[in-house]
PDB file of C-alpha atoms and ligand atoms in Angstrom:
ATOM      1  CA  MET P   1      26.216 -31.871  25.828  1.00 43.00           C
ATOM      2  CA  THR P   2      23.039 -32.391  23.881  1.00 48.00           C
ATOM      3  CA  SER P   3      20.113 -33.384  26.029  1.00 54.00           C
ATOM      4  CA  ALA P   4      17.803 -36.253  25.138  1.00 53.00           C
ATOM      5  CA  THR P   5      14.960 -33.777  24.442  1.00 56.00           C
ATOM      6  CA  GLU P   6      17.110 -31.747  22.046  1.00 57.00           C
ATOM      7  CA  LYS P   7      18.184 -34.918  20.228  1.00 56.00           C
ATOM      8  CA  GLN P   8      14.559 -35.920  19.964  1.00 57.00           C
ATOM      9  CA  ARG P   9      13.632 -32.463  18.561  1.00 56.00           C
ATOM     10  CA  GLU P  10      16.469 -32.631  16.022  1.00 54.00           C
ATOM     11  CA  ALA P  11      15.274 -36.034  14.887  1.00 51.00           C
ATOM     12  CA  THR P  12      11.775 -34.660  14.432  1.00 53.00           C
ATOM     13  CA  VAL P  13      12.722 -31.671  12.251  1.00 53.00           C
ATOM     14  CA  ARG P  14      15.453 -33.293  10.174  1.00 58.00           C
ATOM     15  CA  ILE P  15      14.323 -33.523   6.558  1.00 52.00           C
ATOM     16  CA  PRO P  16      15.382 -36.699   4.779  1.00 54.00           C
ATOM     17  CA  VAL P  17      17.723 -35.991   1.864  1.00 55.00           C
ATOM     18  CA  VAL P  18      16.729 -37.751  -1.327  1.00 55.00           C
ATOM     19  CA  ASP P  19      19.732 -38.143  -3.612  1.00 64.00           C
ATOM     20  CA  ALA P  20      17.925 -39.622  -6.581  1.00 73.00           C
ATOM     21  CA  PRO P  21      17.406 -36.984  -9.301  1.00 77.00           C
ATOM     22  CA  ARG P  22      13.896 -36.293 -10.501  1.00 80.00           C
ATOM     23  CA  ARG P  23      13.088 -38.377 -13.555  1.00 81.00           C
ATOM     24  CA  ASP P  24       9.865 -36.699 -14.634  1.00 85.00           C
ATOM     25  CA  ARG P  25       9.781 -33.830 -17.155  1.00 87.00           C
ATOM     26  CA  TRP P  26      10.114 -31.044 -14.557  1.00 86.00           C
ATOM     27  CA  TRP P  27      11.995 -28.915 -17.092  1.00 87.00           C
ATOM     28  CA  ILE P  28       8.930 -28.385 -19.305  1.00 90.00           C
ATOM     29  CA  ALA P  29       7.483 -25.618 -17.083  1.00 88.00           C
ATOM     30  CA  PRO P  30      10.713 -23.550 -16.846  1.00 88.00           C
ATOM     31  CA  LEU P  31      11.358 -24.033 -20.558  1.00 91.00           C
ATOM     32  CA  ALA P  32       7.853 -22.893 -21.469  1.00 90.00           C
ATOM     33  CA  THR P  33       8.308 -19.876 -19.181  1.00 89.00           C
ATOM     34  CA  VAL P  34      11.561 -18.926 -20.907  1.00 90.00           C
ATOM     35  CA  LEU P  35      10.035 -19.256 -24.373  1.00 92.00           C
ATOM     36  CA  VAL P  36       6.825 -17.330 -23.663  1.00 90.00           C
ATOM     37  CA  LEU P  37       8.479 -14.554 -21.645  1.00 91.00           C
ATOM     38  CA  CYS P  38      11.300 -14.095 -24.173  1.00 92.00           C
ATOM     39  CA  ALA P  39       8.806 -13.996 -27.038  1.00 92.00           C
ATOM     40  CA  PHE P  40       6.693 -11.438 -25.192  1.00 91.00           C
ATOM     41  CA  VAL P  41       9.672  -9.244 -24.260  1.00 92.00           C
ATOM     42  CA  VAL P  42      11.058  -9.243 -27.820  1.00 94.00           C
ATOM     43  CA  TYR P  43       7.645  -8.501 -29.309  1.00 94.00           C
ATOM     44  CA  GLY P  44       6.885  -5.867 -26.641  1.00 92.00           C
ATOM     45  CA  LEU P  45      10.177  -4.051 -27.258  1.00 92.00           C
ATOM     46  CA  TRP P  46       9.642  -4.064 -31.012  1.00 93.00           C
ATOM     47  CA  VAL P  47       6.084  -2.723 -30.620  1.00 92.00           C
ATOM     48  CA  THR P  48       7.177  -0.068 -28.125  1.00 92.00           C
ATOM     49  CA  PHE P  49       9.990   1.334 -30.234  1.00 92.00           C
ATOM     50  CA  SER P  50       8.324   0.928 -33.638  1.00 90.00           C
ATOM     51  CA  ASN P  51       5.978   3.858 -32.850  1.00 90.00           C
ATOM     52  CA  ASP P  52       3.580   3.155 -35.711  1.00 90.00           C
ATOM     53  CA  ASN P  53       0.487   1.128 -36.651  1.00 91.00           C
ATOM     54  CA  TYR P  54      -0.825   1.128 -33.077  1.00 92.00           C
ATOM     55  CA  TYR P  55      -4.102   2.829 -33.983  1.00 93.00           C
ATOM     56  CA  ALA P  56      -6.695   1.634 -36.489  1.00 91.00           C
ATOM     57  CA  ARG P  57      -9.760   3.725 -35.919  1.00 90.00           C
ATOM     58  CA  PRO P  58     -11.465   3.159 -33.527  1.00 93.00           C
ATOM     59  CA  TYR P  59      -8.989   0.721 -31.984  1.00 95.00           C
ATOM     60  CA  LEU P  60      -5.996   1.751 -29.871  1.00 95.00           C
ATOM     61  CA  SER P  61      -3.347  -0.825 -28.996  1.00 95.00           C
ATOM     62  CA  PRO P  62      -3.098  -1.541 -25.235  1.00 95.00           C
ATOM     63  CA  PHE P  63       0.684  -1.057 -25.479  1.00 94.00           C
ATOM     64  CA  TYR P  64       0.041   2.639 -26.247  1.00 94.00           C
ATOM     65  CA  SER P  65      -2.778   3.220 -23.803  1.00 89.00           C
ATOM     66  CA  PRO P  66      -3.196   5.715 -22.278  1.00 90.00           C
ATOM     67  CA  CYS P  67      -1.651   7.736 -25.109  1.00 86.00           C
ATOM     68  CA  LEU P  68      -0.440  10.886 -23.400  1.00 84.00           C
ATOM     69  CA  ALA P  69       1.933  12.668 -25.783  1.00 84.00           C
ATOM     70  CA  ALA P  70       1.187  15.303 -28.414  1.00 84.00           C
ATOM     71  CA  ASN P  71       2.707  13.027 -31.054  1.00 84.00           C
ATOM     72  CA  CYS P  72       0.106  10.250 -30.423  1.00 84.00           C
ATOM     73  CA  GLU P  73      -1.892   9.020 -33.391  1.00 81.00           C
ATOM     74  CA  HIS P  74      -4.904   8.922 -31.049  1.00 81.00           C
ATOM     75  CA  HIS P  75      -4.819  10.847 -27.766  1.00 78.00           C
ATOM     76  CA  THR P  76      -6.293   9.626 -24.523  1.00 79.00           C
ATOM     77  CA  TRP P  77      -5.199  12.845 -22.790  1.00 80.00           C
ATOM     78  CA  THR P  78      -2.494  15.198 -24.019  1.00 83.00           C
ATOM     79  CA  ILE P  79      -0.330  15.659 -20.974  1.00 82.00           C
ATOM     80  CA  VAL P  80       3.099  15.701 -22.621  1.00 81.00           C
ATOM     81  CA  GLY P  81       3.795  18.396 -25.200  1.00 84.00           C
ATOM     82  CA  ASP P  82       5.579  18.550 -28.562  1.00 86.00           C
ATOM     83  CA  TRP P  83       8.980  18.239 -26.935  1.00 90.00           C
ATOM     84  CA  TRP P  84       8.381  14.475 -26.614  1.00 88.00           C
ATOM     85  CA  THR P  85       9.516  12.956 -29.895  1.00 89.00           C
ATOM     86  CA  LEU P  86      10.040   9.343 -28.820  1.00 92.00           C
ATOM     87  CA  SER P  87       7.434   6.585 -28.870  1.00 91.00           C
ATOM     88  CA  PRO P  88       4.446   7.509 -26.621  1.00 91.00           C
ATOM     89  CA  ALA P  89       4.443   3.902 -25.361  1.00 92.00           C
ATOM     90  CA  LEU P  90       7.609   4.680 -23.414  1.00 92.00           C
ATOM     91  CA  LEU P  91       5.655   7.078 -21.192  1.00 92.00           C
ATOM     92  CA  VAL P  92       3.274   4.409 -19.860  1.00 91.00           C
ATOM     93  CA  LEU P  93       5.219   1.187 -20.240  1.00 90.00           C
ATOM     94  CA  PRO P  94       7.171   1.405 -16.940  1.00 91.00           C
ATOM     95  CA  ILE P  95       4.006   0.990 -14.848  1.00 93.00           C
ATOM     96  CA  PRO P  96       2.515  -2.223 -16.313  1.00 93.00           C
ATOM     97  CA  LEU P  97       6.025  -3.559 -16.897  1.00 92.00           C
ATOM     98  CA  GLY P  98       7.094  -2.902 -13.299  1.00 93.00           C
ATOM     99  CA  PHE P  99       3.841  -4.410 -12.050  1.00 93.00           C
ATOM    100  CA  ARG P 100       4.366  -7.640 -13.992  1.00 93.00           C
ATOM    101  CA  LEU P 101       8.084  -7.813 -13.297  1.00 91.00           C
ATOM    102  CA  THR P 102       7.583  -7.609  -9.532  1.00 94.00           C
ATOM    103  CA  CYS P 103       4.457  -9.814  -9.471  1.00 94.00           C
ATOM    104  CA  TYR P 104       4.814 -12.580  -6.873  1.00 92.00           C
ATOM    105  CA  TYR P 105       3.838 -15.231  -9.384  1.00 90.00           C
ATOM    106  CA  TYR P 106       6.109 -14.057 -12.216  1.00 89.00           C
ATOM    107  CA  ARG P 107       8.978 -13.774  -9.736  1.00 90.00           C
ATOM    108  CA  LYS P 108       8.621 -17.434  -8.909  1.00 88.00           C
ATOM    109  CA  ALA P 109       8.353 -18.307 -12.587  1.00 86.00           C
ATOM    110  CA  TYR P 110      11.393 -16.371 -13.804  1.00 87.00           C
ATOM    111  CA  TYR P 111      13.583 -17.188 -10.794  1.00 86.00           C
ATOM    112  CA  ARG P 112      13.006 -20.818 -11.664  1.00 86.00           C
ATOM    113  CA  ALA P 113      13.283 -20.482 -15.411  1.00 82.00           C
ATOM    114  CA  PHE P 114      16.140 -17.992 -15.812  1.00 83.00           C
ATOM    115  CA  PHE P 115      18.167 -18.168 -12.589  1.00 83.00           C
ATOM    116  CA  TRP P 116      17.549 -21.825 -11.689  1.00 85.00           C
ATOM    117  CA  SER P 117      16.997 -20.677  -8.174  1.00 80.00           C
ATOM    118  CA  PRO P 118      15.786 -23.434  -7.827  1.00 81.00           C
ATOM    119  CA  PRO P 119      14.607 -24.675 -11.256  1.00 83.00           C
ATOM    120  CA  ALA P 120      11.866 -26.870  -9.728  1.00 84.00           C
ATOM    121  CA  CYS P 121      10.843 -28.593  -6.502  1.00 85.00           C
ATOM    122  CA  ALA P 122      13.436 -31.176  -5.411  1.00 83.00           C
ATOM    123  CA  VAL P 123      15.894 -30.057  -8.107  1.00 83.00           C
ATOM    124  CA  PRO P 124      19.154 -28.548  -6.786  1.00 80.00           C
ATOM    125  CA  ASP P 125      19.694 -24.813  -6.945  1.00 81.00           C
ATOM    126  CA  ALA P 126      22.203 -23.610  -9.552  1.00 79.00           C
ATOM    127  CA  ARG P 127      24.018 -21.628  -6.822  1.00 78.00           C
ATOM    128  CA  SER P 128      25.513 -22.909  -3.630  1.00 75.00           C
ATOM    129  CA  ARG P 129      24.158 -19.975  -1.544  1.00 76.00           C
ATOM    130  CA  TYR P 130      20.656 -18.646  -1.421  1.00 73.00           C
ATOM    131  CA  THR P 131      19.860 -15.242   0.054  1.00 76.00           C
ATOM    132  CA  GLY P 132      16.365 -14.955  -1.323  1.00 78.00           C
ATOM    133  CA  GLU P 133      15.019 -11.424  -1.602  1.00 82.00           C
ATOM    134  CA  SER P 134      16.642 -10.190   1.573  1.00 83.00           C
ATOM    135  CA  ARG P 135      19.504  -8.331  -0.157  1.00 84.00           C
ATOM    136  CA  PHE P 136      20.014  -5.778  -2.906  1.00 85.00           C
ATOM    137  CA  PRO P 137      18.942  -5.887  -5.730  1.00 85.00           C
ATOM    138  CA  LEU P 138      16.140  -8.411  -5.218  1.00 85.00           C
ATOM    139  CA  ILE P 139      14.951  -6.668  -2.068  1.00 88.00           C
ATOM    140  CA  LEU P 140      13.630  -3.999  -4.454  1.00 89.00           C
ATOM    141  CA  GLN P 141      10.910  -6.466  -5.464  1.00 88.00           C
ATOM    142  CA  ASN P 142       9.066  -5.185  -2.392  1.00 90.00           C
ATOM    143  CA  VAL P 143       7.948  -2.175  -4.440  1.00 93.00           C
ATOM    144  CA  HIS P 144       5.281  -4.427  -5.950  1.00 95.00           C
ATOM    145  CA  ARG P 145       2.512  -3.002  -3.733  1.00 94.00           C
ATOM    146  CA  TYR P 146       3.300   0.518  -5.021  1.00 96.00           C
ATOM    147  CA  PHE P 147       3.150  -0.659  -8.611  1.00 95.00           C
ATOM    148  CA  PHE P 148      -0.213  -2.141  -7.684  1.00 96.00           C
ATOM    149  CA  TYR P 149      -1.506   1.302  -6.644  1.00 96.00           C
ATOM    150  CA  LEU P 150      -0.134   2.825  -9.853  1.00 96.00           C
ATOM    151  CA  VAL P 151      -1.648   0.177 -12.131  1.00 95.00           C
ATOM    152  CA  VAL P 152      -5.177   0.297 -10.659  1.00 96.00           C
ATOM    153  CA  PRO P 153      -6.397   2.968 -13.181  1.00 95.00           C
ATOM    154  CA  PHE P 154      -5.190   0.921 -16.170  1.00 95.00           C
ATOM    155  CA  PRO P 155      -8.118  -1.529 -16.437  1.00 96.00           C
ATOM    156  CA  PHE P 156     -10.505   1.458 -16.353  1.00 96.00           C
ATOM    157  CA  ILE P 157      -8.497   3.217 -19.071  1.00 95.00           C
ATOM    158  CA  LEU P 158      -8.544   0.062 -21.208  1.00 95.00           C
ATOM    159  CA  LEU P 159     -12.273  -0.207 -20.629  1.00 96.00           C
ATOM    160  CA  TRP P 160     -12.619   3.407 -21.796  1.00 95.00           C
ATOM    161  CA  ASP P 161     -10.641   2.479 -24.938  1.00 94.00           C
ATOM    162  CA  ALA P 162     -13.012  -0.447 -25.496  1.00 95.00           C
ATOM    163  CA  ILE P 163     -16.039   1.846 -25.136  1.00 95.00           C
ATOM    164  CA  ARG P 164     -14.497   4.277 -27.640  1.00 94.00           C
ATOM    165  CA  ALA P 165     -14.009   1.274 -29.928  1.00 94.00           C
ATOM    166  CA  PHE P 166     -17.778   1.370 -30.595  1.00 96.00           C
ATOM    167  CA  ASP P 167     -17.316   4.739 -32.304  1.00 92.00           C
ATOM    168  CA  PHE P 168     -16.613   3.980 -35.992  1.00 91.00           C
ATOM    169  CA  PRO P 169     -16.108   6.659 -38.672  1.00 89.00           C
ATOM    170  CA  ASN P 170     -19.597   5.888 -40.057  1.00 87.00           C
ATOM    171  CA  GLY P 171     -21.343   5.823 -36.666  1.00 88.00           C
ATOM    172  CA  LEU P 172     -21.830   3.506 -33.726  1.00 92.00           C
ATOM    173  CA  GLY P 173     -20.997  -0.157 -34.285  1.00 90.00           C
ATOM    174  CA  MET P 174     -19.216  -3.145 -32.938  1.00 93.00           C
ATOM    175  CA  GLY P 175     -16.430  -5.097 -34.589  1.00 93.00           C
ATOM    176  CA  LEU P 176     -14.319  -8.045 -33.589  1.00 96.00           C
ATOM    177  CA  GLY P 177     -11.700  -5.522 -32.406  1.00 95.00           C
ATOM    178  CA  THR P 178     -14.245  -3.997 -30.003  1.00 96.00           C
ATOM    179  CA  LEU P 179     -14.832  -7.420 -28.503  1.00 97.00           C
ATOM    180  CA  ILE P 180     -11.090  -8.094 -28.264  1.00 96.00           C
ATOM    181  CA  LEU P 181     -10.511  -4.795 -26.434  1.00 97.00           C
ATOM    182  CA  LEU P 182     -13.415  -5.492 -24.046  1.00 97.00           C
ATOM    183  CA  VAL P 183     -12.049  -8.946 -23.212  1.00 97.00           C
ATOM    184  CA  ASN P 184      -8.551  -7.542 -22.798  1.00 96.00           C
ATOM    185  CA  ALA P 185      -9.771  -4.861 -20.362  1.00 97.00           C
ATOM    186  CA  GLY P 186     -11.656  -7.545 -18.394  1.00 97.00           C
ATOM    187  CA  LEU P 187      -8.616  -9.800 -18.219  1.00 97.00           C
ATOM    188  CA  LEU P 188      -6.346  -6.997 -17.056  1.00 97.00           C
ATOM    189  CA  GLY P 189      -8.974  -6.081 -14.443  1.00 96.00           C
ATOM    190  CA  ALA P 190      -9.023  -9.705 -13.261  1.00 97.00           C
ATOM    191  CA  TYR P 191      -5.226  -9.749 -13.127  1.00 97.00           C
ATOM    192  CA  VAL P 192      -5.112  -6.599 -10.969  1.00 97.00           C
ATOM    193  CA  LEU P 193      -7.920  -7.825  -8.689  1.00 96.00           C
ATOM    194  CA  SER P 194      -6.279 -11.217  -8.241  1.00 96.00           C
ATOM    195  CA  CYS P 195      -2.985  -9.608  -7.139  1.00 96.00           C
ATOM    196  CA  HIS P 196      -1.747 -10.602  -3.673  1.00 95.00           C
ATOM    197  CA  SER P 197      -1.374  -6.921  -2.766  1.00 95.00           C
ATOM    198  CA  CYS P 198      -5.037  -6.380  -3.639  1.00 94.00           C
ATOM    199  CA  ARG P 199      -6.027  -9.312  -1.432  1.00 94.00           C
ATOM    200  CA  HIS P 200      -3.975  -7.869   1.390  1.00 93.00           C
ATOM    201  CA  LEU P 201      -5.548  -4.465   0.882  1.00 92.00           C
ATOM    202  CA  CYS P 202      -9.016  -6.041   1.220  1.00 91.00           C
ATOM    203  CA  GLY P 203      -8.465  -8.370   4.155  1.00 89.00           C
ATOM    204  CA  GLY P 204      -5.007  -7.645   5.535  1.00 86.00           C
ATOM    205  CA  ARG P 205      -4.440  -6.263   9.051  1.00 81.00           C
ATOM    206  CA  LEU P 206      -7.897  -7.439  10.158  1.00 83.00           C
ATOM    207  CA  ASP P 207      -7.883  -9.678  13.210  1.00 83.00           C
ATOM    208  CA  VAL P 208     -11.609 -10.371  13.096  1.00 85.00           C
ATOM    209  CA  LEU P 209     -13.015 -10.425   9.577  1.00 82.00           C
ATOM    210  CA  SER P 210     -16.628 -10.707  10.788  1.00 84.00           C
ATOM    211  CA  ARG P 211     -16.372  -7.194  12.246  1.00 86.00           C
ATOM    212  CA  SER P 212     -15.773  -5.757   8.765  1.00 89.00           C
ATOM    213  CA  PRO P 213     -18.410  -7.454   6.577  1.00 91.00           C
ATOM    214  CA  ARG P 214     -17.725  -5.321   3.486  1.00 92.00           C
ATOM    215  CA  ARG P 215     -14.008  -5.942   3.555  1.00 92.00           C
ATOM    216  CA  TYR P 216     -14.693  -9.612   4.264  1.00 92.00           C
ATOM    217  CA  ARG P 217     -16.922  -9.871   1.169  1.00 93.00           C
ATOM    218  CA  ALA P 218     -14.312  -8.078  -0.935  1.00 93.00           C
ATOM    219  CA  TRP P 219     -11.586 -10.341   0.446  1.00 93.00           C
ATOM    220  CA  ARG P 220     -13.636 -13.474  -0.337  1.00 93.00           C
ATOM    221  CA  PHE P 221     -14.256 -12.307  -3.908  1.00 94.00           C
ATOM    222  CA  VAL P 222     -10.634 -11.349  -4.484  1.00 94.00           C
ATOM    223  CA  SER P 223      -9.483 -14.632  -2.924  1.00 95.00           C
ATOM    224  CA  VAL P 224     -11.408 -16.615  -5.549  1.00 95.00           C
ATOM    225  CA  LEU P 225      -9.503 -14.762  -8.280  1.00 95.00           C
ATOM    226  CA  ASN P 226      -6.264 -14.920  -6.322  1.00 96.00           C
ATOM    227  CA  GLU P 227      -6.384 -18.739  -6.356  1.00 95.00           C
ATOM    228  CA  ARG P 228      -6.228 -18.497 -10.159  1.00 96.00           C
ATOM    229  CA  HIS P 229      -3.607 -15.753 -10.266  1.00 96.00           C
ATOM    230  CA  MET P 230      -1.096 -17.812 -12.254  1.00 95.00           C
ATOM    231  CA  LEU P 231      -3.607 -18.641 -14.986  1.00 96.00           C
ATOM    232  CA  ILE P 232      -4.919 -15.070 -15.140  1.00 96.00           C
ATOM    233  CA  ALA P 233      -1.343 -13.718 -15.291  1.00 95.00           C
ATOM    234  CA  TRP P 234      -0.557 -15.769 -18.409  1.00 95.00           C
ATOM    235  CA  VAL P 235      -3.887 -15.310 -20.162  1.00 96.00           C
ATOM    236  CA  SER P 236      -3.844 -11.527 -19.636  1.00 96.00           C
ATOM    237  CA  LEU P 237      -0.254 -11.344 -20.906  1.00 94.00           C
ATOM    238  CA  VAL P 238      -1.111 -13.203 -24.109  1.00 95.00           C
ATOM    239  CA  SER P 239      -4.285 -11.139 -24.488  1.00 96.00           C
ATOM    240  CA  VAL P 240      -2.322  -7.846 -24.525  1.00 95.00           C
ATOM    241  CA  ALA P 241      -0.052  -9.175 -27.282  1.00 95.00           C
ATOM    242  CA  LEU P 242      -2.938 -10.587 -29.338  1.00 95.00           C
ATOM    243  CA  ALA P 243      -4.921  -7.328 -29.102  1.00 96.00           C
ATOM    244  CA  ASP P 244      -1.898  -5.433 -30.411  1.00 95.00           C
ATOM    245  CA  VAL P 245      -1.307  -7.949 -33.225  1.00 95.00           C
ATOM    246  CA  TYR P 246      -4.940  -7.678 -34.295  1.00 96.00           C
ATOM    247  CA  ILE P 247      -4.912  -3.869 -34.399  1.00 96.00           C
ATOM    248  CA  ARG P 248      -1.546  -3.832 -36.185  1.00 95.00           C
ATOM    249  CA  LEU P 249      -2.877  -6.197 -38.878  1.00 96.00           C
ATOM    250  CA  ILE P 250      -5.869  -3.914 -39.472  1.00 95.00           C
ATOM    251  CA  ALA P 251      -3.693  -0.778 -39.493  1.00 94.00           C
ATOM    252  CA  THR P 252      -1.427  -2.304 -42.134  1.00 94.00           C
ATOM    253  CA  ASP P 253      -4.407  -3.554 -44.239  1.00 92.00           C
ATOM    254  CA  VAL P 254      -3.420  -7.191 -43.848  1.00 95.00           C
ATOM    255  CA  ILE P 255      -6.885  -8.134 -42.557  1.00 93.00           C
ATOM    256  CA  ARG P 256     -10.325  -6.530 -42.415  1.00 91.00           C
ATOM    257  CA  ASP P 257     -12.190  -6.146 -39.155  1.00 91.00           C
ATOM    258  CA  PRO P 258     -15.471  -8.095 -39.229  1.00 91.00           C
ATOM    259  CA  ARG P 259     -18.407  -5.952 -37.991  1.00 88.00           C
ATOM    260  CA  PHE P 260     -21.201  -7.403 -35.856  1.00 90.00           C
ATOM    261  CA  PHE P 261     -23.405  -4.344 -36.473  1.00 87.00           C
TER     262      PHE P 261
HETATM  263 FE1  FES Z 301       0.985 -10.915  -9.224  1.00 50.60          FE
HETATM  264 FE2  FES Z 301       0.487  -8.750  -7.647  1.00 50.60          FE
HETATM  265  S1  FES Z 301       1.111 -10.717  -7.092  1.00 50.60           S
HETATM  266  S2  FES Z 301       0.265  -8.979  -9.787  1.00 50.60           S
END
């Protein structure tokens, strides 16, 4: 028999079921996610496999950075010898790709947009059962923190590319491409710093933050960025694509790079 206290507890936690479907335009966000992510994936695959026009001196496309193979048009470090004949982008792509794919924010976005799991708040799930990320294969998303460790050098490498982008054939200078690469490196740095794993690294496992003032300051700083993680994730994604487009247009002589000095 159910006691009066248990009945009372049940009544307290029962969530009212609202049958009326949502009438607002909840589908705009998942639709936009599908369109932008599909566009980025198609463009990214084309750029990766095209293996040309990714360097217009002194600019190196972020898709090909760091360029590690002997067949690179512009080497960052030559680590892989002549035996590598495929696109050099394939050597580095798995790290930033894995980082973005397992990102907590993107997971939410593409689960909603592609799997309808669920498509939006108060909109029914496309499947009758929901196991979350507790089973294979989605349990593998937990590797995100390791991708975080692997991706940490990337903003510094992109910054190095941006610094090298001051080195023109006729001497030191600065063009619009230099500025684009600097902004892109900054945005990727902000994306990495705003990562939830980064926030956990700064302030996680601390019971009393005041006893670790440095970690507390780092955690506060990272938390400010973390609150804007969604925005930074999108802006940095678009920035990578735009930087590549710009360099590709210069490399193919479609546009000229304006010089500031
Ligand atoms: Fe988005 Fe780590 S949570 S990059």
